[in-house]
mmCIF file of C-alpha atoms and ligand atoms in Angstrom:
data_model
loop_
_atom_site.group_PDB
_atom_site.id
_atom_site.type_symbol
_atom_site.label_atom_id
_atom_site.label_comp_id
_atom_site.label_asym_id
_atom_site.label_seq_id
_atom_site.Cartn_x
_atom_site.Cartn_y
_atom_site.Cartn_z
ATOM 1 C CA MET A 23 0.000 0.000 0.000
ATOM 2 C CA LYS A 24 2.812 2.341 0.968
ATOM 3 C CA VAL A 25 4.517 1.732 -2.369
ATOM 4 C CA ARG A 26 1.348 2.503 -4.273
ATOM 5 C CA ILE A 27 0.817 5.850 -2.525
ATOM 6 C CA GLY A 28 4.474 6.643 -3.129
ATOM 7 C CA LEU A 29 4.193 6.037 -6.850
ATOM 8 C CA THR A 30 1.007 8.032 -7.212
ATOM 9 C CA ALA A 31 2.519 10.957 -5.379
ATOM 10 C CA LEU A 32 5.607 10.725 -7.545
ATOM 11 C CA ALA A 33 3.462 10.694 -10.665
ATOM 12 C CA LEU A 34 1.635 13.799 -9.483
ATOM 13 C CA VAL A 35 4.836 15.690 -8.785
ATOM 14 C CA MET A 36 6.410 14.625 -12.033
ATOM 15 C CA SER A 37 3.456 15.520 -14.189
ATOM 16 C CA GLY A 38 3.439 18.968 -12.670
ATOM 17 C CA PRO A 39 4.587 22.046 -14.583
ATOM 18 C CA ALA A 40 8.240 21.720 -13.559
ATOM 19 C CA PHE A 41 8.533 18.530 -15.625
ATOM 20 C CA SER A 42 6.116 19.347 -18.406
ATOM 21 C CA GLN A 43 8.900 19.461 -21.001
ATOM 22 C CA GLU A 44 9.326 15.691 -20.832
ATOM 23 C CA VAL A 45 6.516 14.355 -22.973
ATOM 24 C CA VAL A 46 5.805 11.448 -25.287
ATOM 25 C CA ASN A 47 2.972 11.773 -27.791
ATOM 26 C CA VAL A 48 1.414 8.386 -28.447
ATOM 27 C CA PHE A 49 -1.126 7.691 -31.197
ATOM 28 C CA ASN A 50 -2.598 4.203 -30.776
ATOM 29 C CA TRP A 51 -5.723 2.241 -31.671
ATOM 30 C CA SER A 52 -8.733 2.752 -29.421
ATOM 31 C CA ASP A 53 -9.390 0.074 -26.746
ATOM 32 C CA TYR A 54 -5.820 -1.145 -27.020
ATOM 33 C CA ILE A 55 -4.031 -0.575 -23.707
ATOM 34 C CA ALA A 56 -4.513 -1.577 -20.071
ATOM 35 C CA ALA A 57 -6.158 0.904 -17.718
ATOM 36 C CA ASP A 58 -2.961 1.518 -15.758
ATOM 37 C CA THR A 59 -0.194 1.194 -18.384
ATOM 38 C CA ILE A 60 0.216 4.912 -18.949
ATOM 39 C CA ALA A 61 0.154 5.778 -15.265
ATOM 40 C CA LYS A 62 2.814 3.144 -14.610
ATOM 41 C CA PHE A 63 5.041 4.517 -17.371
ATOM 42 C CA GLU A 64 4.650 8.075 -16.097
ATOM 43 C CA ALA A 65 5.420 7.013 -12.532
ATOM 44 C CA GLU A 66 8.494 5.045 -13.566
ATOM 45 C CA THR A 67 10.007 7.540 -15.995
ATOM 46 C CA GLY A 68 8.548 10.935 -15.136
ATOM 47 C CA ILE A 69 7.688 11.347 -18.819
ATOM 48 C CA ARG A 70 4.149 12.595 -19.377
ATOM 49 C CA VAL A 71 2.117 10.679 -21.971
ATOM 50 C CA VAL A 72 -0.183 12.539 -24.334
ATOM 51 C CA TYR A 73 -2.364 9.725 -25.618
ATOM 52 C CA ASP A 74 -4.588 9.946 -28.649
ATOM 53 C CA VAL A 75 -6.544 7.193 -30.437
ATOM 54 C CA TYR A 76 -7.773 6.149 -33.907
ATOM 55 C CA ASP A 77 -9.591 3.143 -35.300
ATOM 56 C CA SER A 78 -8.310 3.218 -38.862
ATOM 57 C CA ASN A 79 -4.953 2.659 -40.545
ATOM 58 C CA ASP A 80 -6.069 5.062 -43.258
ATOM 59 C CA VAL A 81 -6.564 7.853 -40.717
ATOM 60 C CA LEU A 82 -3.149 7.196 -39.196
ATOM 61 C CA GLU A 83 -1.542 7.117 -42.637
ATOM 62 C CA ALA A 84 -3.098 10.400 -43.720
ATOM 63 C CA ARG A 85 -1.720 12.092 -40.582
ATOM 64 C CA LEU A 86 1.734 10.597 -41.037
ATOM 65 C CA LEU A 87 2.081 11.378 -44.711
ATOM 66 C CA ALA A 88 0.894 14.951 -44.214
ATOM 67 C CA GLY A 89 4.053 15.357 -42.072
ATOM 68 C CA SER A 90 4.601 17.061 -38.702
ATOM 69 C CA SER A 91 2.036 14.810 -37.050
ATOM 70 C CA GLY A 92 3.630 15.632 -33.706
ATOM 71 C CA TYR A 93 3.478 11.969 -32.710
ATOM 72 C CA ASP A 94 6.386 10.113 -31.136
ATOM 73 C CA VAL A 95 4.964 6.588 -31.161
ATOM 74 C CA VAL A 96 2.381 5.233 -33.612
ATOM 75 C CA VAL A 97 0.997 1.730 -34.127
ATOM 76 C CA PRO A 98 0.334 0.929 -37.813
ATOM 77 C CA THR A 99 -0.517 -2.549 -39.035
ATOM 78 C CA SER A 100 2.579 -4.090 -40.617
ATOM 79 C CA SER A 101 1.066 -4.087 -44.128
ATOM 80 C CA TYR A 102 0.662 -0.292 -43.946
ATOM 81 C CA LEU A 103 4.081 0.120 -42.365
ATOM 82 C CA ALA A 104 5.480 -1.698 -45.406
ATOM 83 C CA ARG A 105 4.522 1.114 -47.769
ATOM 84 C CA GLN A 106 5.063 3.900 -45.237
ATOM 85 C CA ILE A 107 8.728 2.975 -44.709
ATOM 86 C CA PRO A 108 9.762 3.662 -48.317
ATOM 87 C CA ALA A 109 7.744 6.890 -48.147
ATOM 88 C CA GLY A 110 10.138 7.995 -45.395
ATOM 89 C CA ALA A 111 7.521 8.038 -42.643
ATOM 90 C CA TYR A 112 9.692 6.385 -39.966
ATOM 91 C CA GLN A 113 13.116 6.580 -38.396
ATOM 92 C CA PRO A 114 15.073 3.394 -37.784
ATOM 93 C CA LEU A 115 14.790 2.233 -34.173
ATOM 94 C CA ASP A 116 17.889 2.523 -31.996
ATOM 95 C CA MET A 117 17.858 -0.976 -30.528
ATOM 96 C CA SER A 118 20.433 -0.025 -27.892
ATOM 97 C CA LYS A 119 17.613 2.015 -26.324
ATOM 98 C CA ILE A 120 15.142 -0.886 -26.508
ATOM 99 C CA PRO A 121 16.914 -3.709 -24.658
ATOM 100 C CA ASN A 122 13.579 -5.409 -23.957
ATOM 101 C CA ALA A 123 13.233 -6.083 -27.705
ATOM 102 C CA ALA A 124 15.519 -9.054 -27.050
ATOM 103 C CA GLY A 125 12.440 -10.744 -25.557
ATOM 104 C CA LEU A 126 10.428 -10.595 -28.798
ATOM 105 C CA ASP A 127 9.368 -13.873 -30.397
ATOM 106 C CA GLU A 128 11.880 -14.556 -33.166
ATOM 107 C CA LYS A 129 9.460 -16.377 -35.433
ATOM 108 C CA LEU A 130 6.883 -13.596 -35.297
ATOM 109 C CA MET A 131 9.526 -10.932 -35.861
ATOM 110 C CA ALA A 132 10.843 -12.931 -38.822
ATOM 111 C CA ALA A 133 7.299 -13.009 -40.220
ATOM 112 C CA VAL A 134 6.894 -9.225 -39.991
ATOM 113 C CA ALA A 135 10.327 -8.715 -41.561
ATOM 114 C CA ALA A 136 8.440 -9.302 -44.819
ATOM 115 C CA HIS A 137 6.928 -5.864 -44.195
ATOM 116 C CA ASP A 138 9.897 -4.240 -42.424
ATOM 117 C CA PRO A 139 13.111 -5.696 -43.851
ATOM 118 C CA GLY A 140 15.591 -6.455 -41.089
ATOM 119 C CA ASN A 141 13.029 -5.357 -38.456
ATOM 120 C CA GLU A 142 14.691 -1.958 -38.552
ATOM 121 C CA HIS A 143 11.710 0.312 -38.007
ATOM 122 C CA ALA A 144 9.232 -1.400 -35.734
ATOM 123 C CA VAL A 145 8.466 -4.000 -33.087
ATOM 124 C CA ILE A 146 5.267 -5.984 -32.620
ATOM 125 C CA TYR A 147 2.740 -4.482 -30.210
ATOM 126 C CA MET A 148 -0.179 -6.933 -30.495
ATOM 127 C CA TRP A 149 -1.566 -9.180 -33.200
ATOM 128 C CA GLY A 150 -4.879 -10.736 -34.039
ATOM 129 C CA THR A 151 -7.369 -11.879 -36.638
ATOM 130 C CA ASN A 152 -10.418 -10.581 -38.501
ATOM 131 C CA GLY A 153 -13.527 -12.611 -37.770
ATOM 132 C CA ILE A 154 -17.159 -12.493 -36.747
ATOM 133 C CA GLY A 155 -18.549 -11.505 -33.376
ATOM 134 C CA TYR A 156 -22.138 -12.554 -32.819
ATOM 135 C CA ASN A 157 -24.917 -12.746 -30.277
ATOM 136 C CA VAL A 158 -25.487 -16.446 -29.735
ATOM 137 C CA GLN A 159 -29.158 -16.217 -28.824
ATOM 138 C CA MET A 160 -30.235 -13.616 -31.394
ATOM 139 C CA VAL A 161 -28.584 -15.535 -34.219
ATOM 140 C CA ALA A 162 -30.065 -18.866 -33.065
ATOM 141 C CA GLU A 163 -33.537 -17.316 -32.836
ATOM 142 C CA ARG A 164 -33.326 -16.181 -36.446
ATOM 143 C CA LEU A 165 -31.409 -18.987 -38.101
ATOM 144 C CA GLY A 166 -31.890 -21.949 -35.794
ATOM 145 C CA GLU A 167 -29.253 -24.469 -34.922
ATOM 146 C CA ASP A 168 -27.967 -24.583 -38.486
ATOM 147 C CA ALA A 169 -26.762 -20.993 -38.456
ATOM 148 C CA PRO A 170 -23.430 -21.021 -40.333
ATOM 149 C CA THR A 171 -21.581 -19.224 -37.543
ATOM 150 C CA ASP A 172 -18.333 -20.845 -38.671
ATOM 151 C CA SER A 173 -18.447 -19.259 -42.127
ATOM 152 C CA TRP A 174 -18.261 -15.879 -43.849
ATOM 153 C CA SER A 175 -21.598 -16.838 -45.410
ATOM 154 C CA LEU A 176 -23.201 -15.604 -42.178
ATOM 155 C CA VAL A 177 -22.484 -12.046 -43.365
ATOM 156 C CA PHE A 178 -21.824 -12.429 -47.107
ATOM 157 C CA ASP A 179 -24.753 -14.626 -48.203
ATOM 158 C CA PRO A 180 -27.779 -12.348 -48.823
ATOM 159 C CA GLU A 181 -30.252 -15.143 -47.946
ATOM 160 C CA ILE A 182 -28.666 -15.473 -44.514
ATOM 161 C CA ALA A 183 -27.707 -11.864 -43.849
ATOM 162 C CA SER A 184 -31.245 -10.717 -44.680
ATOM 163 C CA GLN A 185 -32.548 -12.773 -41.754
ATOM 164 C CA LEU A 186 -30.147 -11.005 -39.390
ATOM 165 C CA ALA A 187 -30.778 -7.491 -40.663
ATOM 166 C CA ASP A 188 -33.370 -6.681 -38.007
ATOM 167 C CA CYS A 189 -31.026 -7.411 -35.096
ATOM 168 C CA GLY A 190 -28.186 -5.458 -36.683
ATOM 169 C CA ILE A 191 -25.114 -6.360 -38.729
ATOM 170 C CA SER A 192 -22.035 -4.120 -38.745
ATOM 171 C CA PHE A 193 -18.964 -4.220 -40.995
ATOM 172 C CA LEU A 194 -15.513 -2.787 -40.342
ATOM 173 C CA ASP A 195 -15.105 0.551 -42.080
ATOM 174 C CA SER A 196 -11.822 -0.449 -43.646
ATOM 175 C CA SER A 197 -11.420 -1.524 -47.256
ATOM 176 C CA SER A 198 -8.066 -3.192 -46.526
ATOM 177 C CA ASP A 199 -9.745 -5.389 -43.899
ATOM 178 C CA MET A 200 -12.894 -6.144 -45.883
ATOM 179 C CA PHE A 201 -11.749 -6.800 -49.457
ATOM 180 C CA PRO A 202 -9.305 -9.602 -48.583
ATOM 181 C CA VAL A 203 -11.910 -11.567 -46.615
ATOM 182 C CA ALA A 204 -14.573 -11.013 -49.289
ATOM 183 C CA LEU A 205 -12.113 -12.272 -51.938
ATOM 184 C CA GLN A 206 -11.256 -15.261 -49.767
ATOM 185 C CA TYR A 207 -14.948 -16.098 -49.367
ATOM 186 C CA LEU A 208 -15.335 -15.980 -53.160
ATOM 187 C CA GLY A 209 -12.463 -18.435 -53.520
ATOM 188 C CA LEU A 210 -10.247 -15.782 -55.109
ATOM 189 C CA ASP A 211 -6.734 -14.789 -54.051
ATOM 190 C CA PRO A 212 -7.252 -12.652 -50.914
ATOM 191 C CA HIS A 213 -4.234 -10.582 -51.961
ATOM 192 C CA SER A 214 -5.541 -10.003 -55.468
ATOM 193 C CA THR A 215 -5.077 -6.508 -56.885
ATOM 194 C CA ASP A 216 -6.785 -7.450 -60.145
ATOM 195 C CA GLU A 217 -9.494 -4.908 -60.827
ATOM 196 C CA ALA A 218 -11.996 -7.534 -61.989
ATOM 197 C CA ASP A 219 -11.489 -9.530 -58.771
ATOM 198 C CA LEU A 220 -11.889 -6.429 -56.619
ATOM 199 C CA GLU A 221 -15.032 -5.578 -58.560
ATOM 200 C CA ARG A 222 -16.453 -9.036 -57.755
ATOM 201 C CA ALA A 223 -15.674 -8.559 -54.054
ATOM 202 C CA ALA A 224 -17.386 -5.161 -54.149
ATOM 203 C CA GLU A 225 -20.439 -6.710 -55.824
ATOM 204 C CA LEU A 226 -20.566 -9.393 -53.129
ATOM 205 C CA MET A 227 -20.571 -6.755 -50.407
ATOM 206 C CA GLU A 228 -23.134 -4.675 -52.309
ATOM 207 C CA SER A 229 -25.398 -7.715 -52.442
ATOM 208 C CA VAL A 230 -25.605 -7.740 -48.639
ATOM 209 C CA ARG A 231 -25.353 -3.970 -48.226
ATOM 210 C CA PRO A 232 -29.140 -3.535 -47.649
ATOM 211 C CA HIS A 233 -28.837 -5.786 -44.595
ATOM 212 C CA VAL A 234 -25.875 -3.972 -43.019
ATOM 213 C CA ARG A 235 -26.833 -1.440 -40.378
ATOM 214 C CA TYR A 236 -23.528 0.433 -40.347
ATOM 215 C CA PHE A 237 -19.851 0.528 -41.221
ATOM 216 C CA HIS A 238 -17.641 1.402 -38.255
ATOM 217 C CA SER A 239 -14.456 -0.004 -36.752
ATOM 218 C CA SER A 240 -14.920 0.489 -33.002
ATOM 219 C CA GLN A 241 -18.610 1.194 -32.319
ATOM 220 C CA TYR A 242 -19.433 -2.514 -32.516
ATOM 221 C CA ILE A 243 -17.722 -3.222 -29.182
ATOM 222 C CA SER A 244 -20.386 -1.495 -27.111
ATOM 223 C CA ASP A 245 -23.220 -2.332 -29.508
ATOM 224 C CA LEU A 246 -22.548 -6.067 -29.342
ATOM 225 C CA ALA A 247 -22.095 -5.859 -25.582
ATOM 226 C CA ASN A 248 -25.441 -4.092 -25.131
ATOM 227 C CA GLY A 249 -27.353 -6.296 -27.562
ATOM 228 C CA GLU A 250 -27.880 -3.304 -29.897
ATOM 229 C CA THR A 251 -26.432 -5.324 -32.765
ATOM 230 C CA CYS A 252 -26.166 -9.077 -33.251
ATOM 231 C CA VAL A 253 -23.367 -9.640 -35.757
ATOM 232 C CA ALA A 254 -20.148 -7.740 -36.463
ATOM 233 C CA ILE A 255 -17.215 -8.287 -38.740
ATOM 234 C CA GLY A 256 -14.538 -7.267 -36.286
ATOM 235 C CA TRP A 257 -11.107 -7.779 -34.808
ATOM 236 C CA SER A 258 -10.587 -10.681 -32.402
ATOM 237 C CA GLY A 259 -9.708 -8.839 -29.190
ATOM 238 C CA ASP A 260 -12.344 -6.174 -29.728
ATOM 239 C CA VAL A 261 -15.056 -8.835 -29.899
ATOM 240 C CA LEU A 262 -13.634 -10.392 -26.738
ATOM 241 C CA ILE A 263 -13.721 -6.999 -25.033
ATOM 242 C CA ALA A 264 -17.415 -6.854 -25.973
ATOM 243 C CA MET A 265 -17.869 -10.342 -24.543
ATOM 244 C CA ASP A 266 -16.207 -9.297 -21.309
ATOM 245 C CA ARG A 267 -18.343 -6.145 -21.030
ATOM 246 C CA ALA A 268 -21.503 -8.146 -21.728
ATOM 247 C CA GLU A 269 -20.637 -10.549 -18.943
ATOM 248 C CA GLU A 270 -19.928 -7.710 -16.562
ATOM 249 C CA ALA A 271 -23.236 -6.013 -17.375
ATOM 250 C CA GLY A 272 -25.035 -9.244 -16.442
ATOM 251 C CA GLN A 273 -27.959 -8.618 -18.815
ATOM 252 C CA GLY A 274 -27.750 -12.095 -20.305
ATOM 253 C CA VAL A 275 -26.072 -11.055 -23.564
ATOM 254 C CA GLU A 276 -23.968 -14.027 -24.682
ATOM 255 C CA LEU A 277 -21.427 -13.317 -27.414
ATOM 256 C CA ALA A 278 -19.017 -15.481 -29.378
ATOM 257 C CA TYR A 279 -16.114 -14.896 -31.756
ATOM 258 C CA THR A 280 -15.508 -17.088 -34.741
ATOM 259 C CA ILE A 281 -12.637 -17.369 -37.186
ATOM 260 C CA PRO A 282 -14.466 -18.400 -40.367
ATOM 261 C CA LYS A 283 -13.451 -21.759 -41.808
ATOM 262 C CA GLU A 284 -12.727 -20.237 -45.234
ATOM 263 C CA GLY A 285 -9.779 -18.441 -43.635
ATOM 264 C CA THR A 286 -9.009 -14.885 -42.657
ATOM 265 C CA ILE A 287 -6.397 -12.171 -42.163
ATOM 266 C CA GLU A 288 -3.813 -12.444 -39.444
ATOM 267 C CA TRP A 289 -2.397 -8.969 -38.826
ATOM 268 C CA PHE A 290 0.373 -7.463 -36.731
ATOM 269 C CA ASP A 291 0.235 -3.985 -35.230
ATOM 270 C CA MET A 292 3.677 -2.428 -34.879
ATOM 271 C CA MET A 293 5.152 0.256 -32.630
ATOM 272 C CA ALA A 294 7.152 2.710 -34.735
ATOM 273 C CA ILE A 295 8.603 6.213 -34.429
ATOM 274 C CA PRO A 296 7.741 8.829 -37.085
ATOM 275 C CA ALA A 297 10.743 10.322 -38.873
ATOM 276 C CA ASP A 298 9.966 13.770 -37.487
ATOM 277 C CA ALA A 299 8.975 12.684 -33.947
ATOM 278 C CA PRO A 300 9.620 15.599 -31.563
ATOM 279 C CA ASN A 301 10.766 13.334 -28.685
ATOM 280 C CA PRO A 302 12.516 10.283 -30.121
ATOM 281 C CA ASP A 303 14.325 9.417 -26.870
ATOM 282 C CA ASN A 304 11.061 9.338 -24.966
ATOM 283 C CA ALA A 305 9.527 7.302 -27.773
ATOM 284 C CA HIS A 306 12.249 4.669 -27.371
ATOM 285 C CA ALA A 307 11.683 4.699 -23.588
ATOM 286 C CA PHE A 308 7.944 4.163 -24.108
ATOM 287 C CA ILE A 309 8.455 1.260 -26.512
ATOM 288 C CA ASN A 310 11.013 -0.329 -24.204
ATOM 289 C CA PHE A 311 8.638 0.020 -21.259
ATOM 290 C CA ILE A 312 5.784 -1.693 -23.137
ATOM 291 C CA LEU A 313 7.975 -4.664 -24.045
ATOM 292 C CA GLN A 314 8.491 -5.679 -20.402
ATOM 293 C CA PRO A 315 6.840 -9.090 -19.866
ATOM 294 C CA GLU A 316 4.605 -7.976 -16.996
ATOM 295 C CA ILE A 317 3.545 -4.731 -18.632
ATOM 296 C CA VAL A 318 2.715 -6.267 -21.995
ATOM 297 C CA ALA A 319 0.909 -9.142 -20.207
ATOM 298 C CA ASP A 320 -1.265 -6.536 -18.455
ATOM 299 C CA ILE A 321 -2.249 -5.210 -21.867
ATOM 300 C CA THR A 322 -3.034 -8.680 -23.237
ATOM 301 C CA ASN A 323 -5.125 -9.389 -20.140
ATOM 302 C CA TYR A 324 -7.032 -6.167 -20.666
ATOM 303 C CA VAL A 325 -7.614 -6.110 -24.434
ATOM 304 C CA PHE A 326 -7.548 -9.850 -25.263
ATOM 305 C CA TYR A 327 -4.915 -9.603 -27.992
ATOM 306 C CA PRO A 328 -1.772 -11.738 -27.913
ATOM 307 C CA ASN A 329 1.548 -9.922 -27.675
ATOM 308 C CA ALA A 330 4.897 -11.099 -29.032
ATOM 309 C CA ILE A 331 6.841 -11.473 -25.776
ATOM 310 C CA PRO A 332 6.839 -15.195 -24.884
ATOM 311 C CA ALA A 333 8.080 -14.481 -21.318
ATOM 312 C CA SER A 334 4.838 -12.535 -20.733
ATOM 313 C CA LEU A 335 2.765 -15.733 -20.885
ATOM 314 C CA GLU A 336 3.618 -16.455 -17.282
ATOM 315 C CA TYR A 337 1.628 -13.317 -16.348
ATOM 316 C CA VAL A 338 -1.204 -13.793 -18.837
ATOM 317 C CA ASP A 339 -4.468 -14.968 -17.299
ATOM 318 C CA PRO A 340 -4.630 -18.755 -18.028
ATOM 319 C CA ASP A 341 -8.170 -18.380 -19.431
ATOM 320 C CA ILE A 342 -6.778 -15.981 -22.011
ATOM 321 C CA ALA A 343 -3.624 -17.949 -22.756
ATOM 322 C CA GLN A 344 -5.778 -21.031 -23.445
ATOM 323 C CA ASP A 345 -8.480 -19.239 -25.424
ATOM 324 C CA GLU A 346 -8.286 -20.484 -29.011
ATOM 325 C CA SER A 347 -10.001 -17.421 -30.410
ATOM 326 C CA ILE A 348 -7.102 -15.355 -29.009
ATOM 327 C CA TYR A 349 -4.242 -17.801 -29.587
ATOM 328 C CA PRO A 350 -5.491 -19.848 -32.554
ATOM 329 C CA PRO A 351 -4.403 -23.503 -32.649
ATOM 330 C CA GLU A 352 -2.060 -24.778 -35.407
ATOM 331 C CA GLU A 353 -4.801 -25.988 -37.756
ATOM 332 C CA VAL A 354 -6.549 -22.607 -37.640
ATOM 333 C CA MET A 355 -3.259 -20.739 -38.027
ATOM 334 C CA ALA A 356 -2.657 -22.707 -41.216
ATOM 335 C CA ASN A 357 -5.789 -21.068 -42.635
ATOM 336 C CA LEU A 358 -4.697 -17.484 -41.937
ATOM 337 C CA PHE A 359 -3.042 -15.146 -44.414
ATOM 338 C CA PRO A 360 -1.133 -11.902 -43.847
ATOM 339 C CA SER A 361 -2.789 -8.561 -44.535
ATOM 340 C CA PRO A 362 -2.009 -7.441 -48.084
ATOM 341 C CA VAL A 363 0.227 -4.495 -48.949
ATOM 342 C CA TYR A 364 -1.575 -2.290 -51.463
ATOM 343 C CA ASP A 365 0.192 -0.028 -53.934
ATOM 344 C CA ALA A 366 -1.140 3.423 -54.832
ATOM 345 C CA ARG A 367 -3.038 2.189 -57.895
ATOM 346 C CA THR A 368 -4.853 -0.539 -55.969
ATOM 347 C CA ASP A 369 -5.502 1.903 -53.166
ATOM 348 C CA ARG A 370 -7.326 4.212 -55.561
ATOM 349 C CA ILE A 371 -9.437 1.345 -56.895
ATOM 350 C CA LEU A 372 -10.270 0.223 -53.365
ATOM 351 C CA THR A 373 -11.204 3.716 -52.239
ATOM 352 C CA ARG A 374 -13.570 4.124 -55.182
ATOM 353 C CA LEU A 375 -15.157 0.685 -54.747
ATOM 354 C CA TRP A 376 -15.395 1.054 -50.985
ATOM 355 C CA THR A 377 -17.271 4.354 -51.298
ATOM 356 C CA ARG A 378 -19.713 2.574 -53.598
ATOM 357 C CA VAL A 379 -20.190 -0.303 -51.126
ATOM 358 C CA ARG A 380 -20.578 1.974 -48.107
ATOM 359 C CA THR A 381 -23.046 4.367 -49.630
ATOM 360 C CA GLY A 382 -24.926 1.631 -51.494
ATOM 361 C CA GLN A 383 -24.795 3.512 -54.811
HETATM 362 C C1 LIG B 1 -7.736 -2.288 -31.344
HETATM 363 C C2 LIG B 1 -7.991 -2.783 -32.689
HETATM 364 C C3 LIG B 1 -6.745 -2.927 -33.464
HETATM 365 C C4 LIG B 1 -6.868 -3.963 -34.469
HETATM 366 N N1 LIG B 1 -8.916 -2.029 -30.627
HETATM 367 C C5 LIG B 1 -6.612 -3.553 -35.878
HETATM 368 N N2 LIG B 1 -5.312 -3.651 -36.263
#
């Protein structure tokens, strides 16, 4: 108890005006950090954290490429990082200032080296999958026991989606998350940049568009939890956060997360430092702090995404460590594919098609 009071007092003193010059500006995904991570960092280092959130790689990218974002640490998905590095968006990390990076899983870091050659610019923050979150009871009431909750057809087959429209379907508002899974469902290459393929994926999504209540990439957490919607294409941990909130509310909302059998995206979100970060030293300190096994385990326990520090598993809640929707088993992993890297031409096609899908015209 004494220690806790001591730290809080220290944090108060250090965040006071006398120390206000030491700052780190962090731009991270919403619902993506433990409740006490920032306070712990501030108490330990005396560096004040200015924390801002987004729910879209496209929003982050627009800020970064406009320059002078003012951010010191950002968390792009590795497939976006891949095209942002050659655009000069990031500085190489000084690994001598991130000794805890030695604890990163070598296999996972080797996998993301496909997007960041030599792992020079970024380290893994959390990773996860795209899948379907659904309300067990509402879906069963409408589709019976045969509801294809293990398949993308739940949301991409108009016959099925139309029966769920009244309880509310939501899609991620992210073309780079939606096109690959739509292509995969169609049996096409999920990484295809062929305009005809992308057109087919758009037509598929347009065919269910009348049954989709909204497109949003974070709103579905509370809506699923409250029973306001019944099905969401979403990110693994976010659906599990909804599940956790539903349980806590005790209103009898039972949710589940499914990784569709056709396969899905496995993505990695990366901590990186913008080229023009105003406080690069503090950025390195923040990244190093996060990579401590106990700290990163706290985050995993709070947001239900796996991290890439194997030594953290000892501190991860056993229910989470054994949850196959968080840590997919081998046979499911074999069905996952990395998020695609889109070039500027494909990006333009996707933006145009996505506007058409979203607006339904
Ligand atoms: C965090 C969602 C991040 C997942 N709430 C998308 N990369």
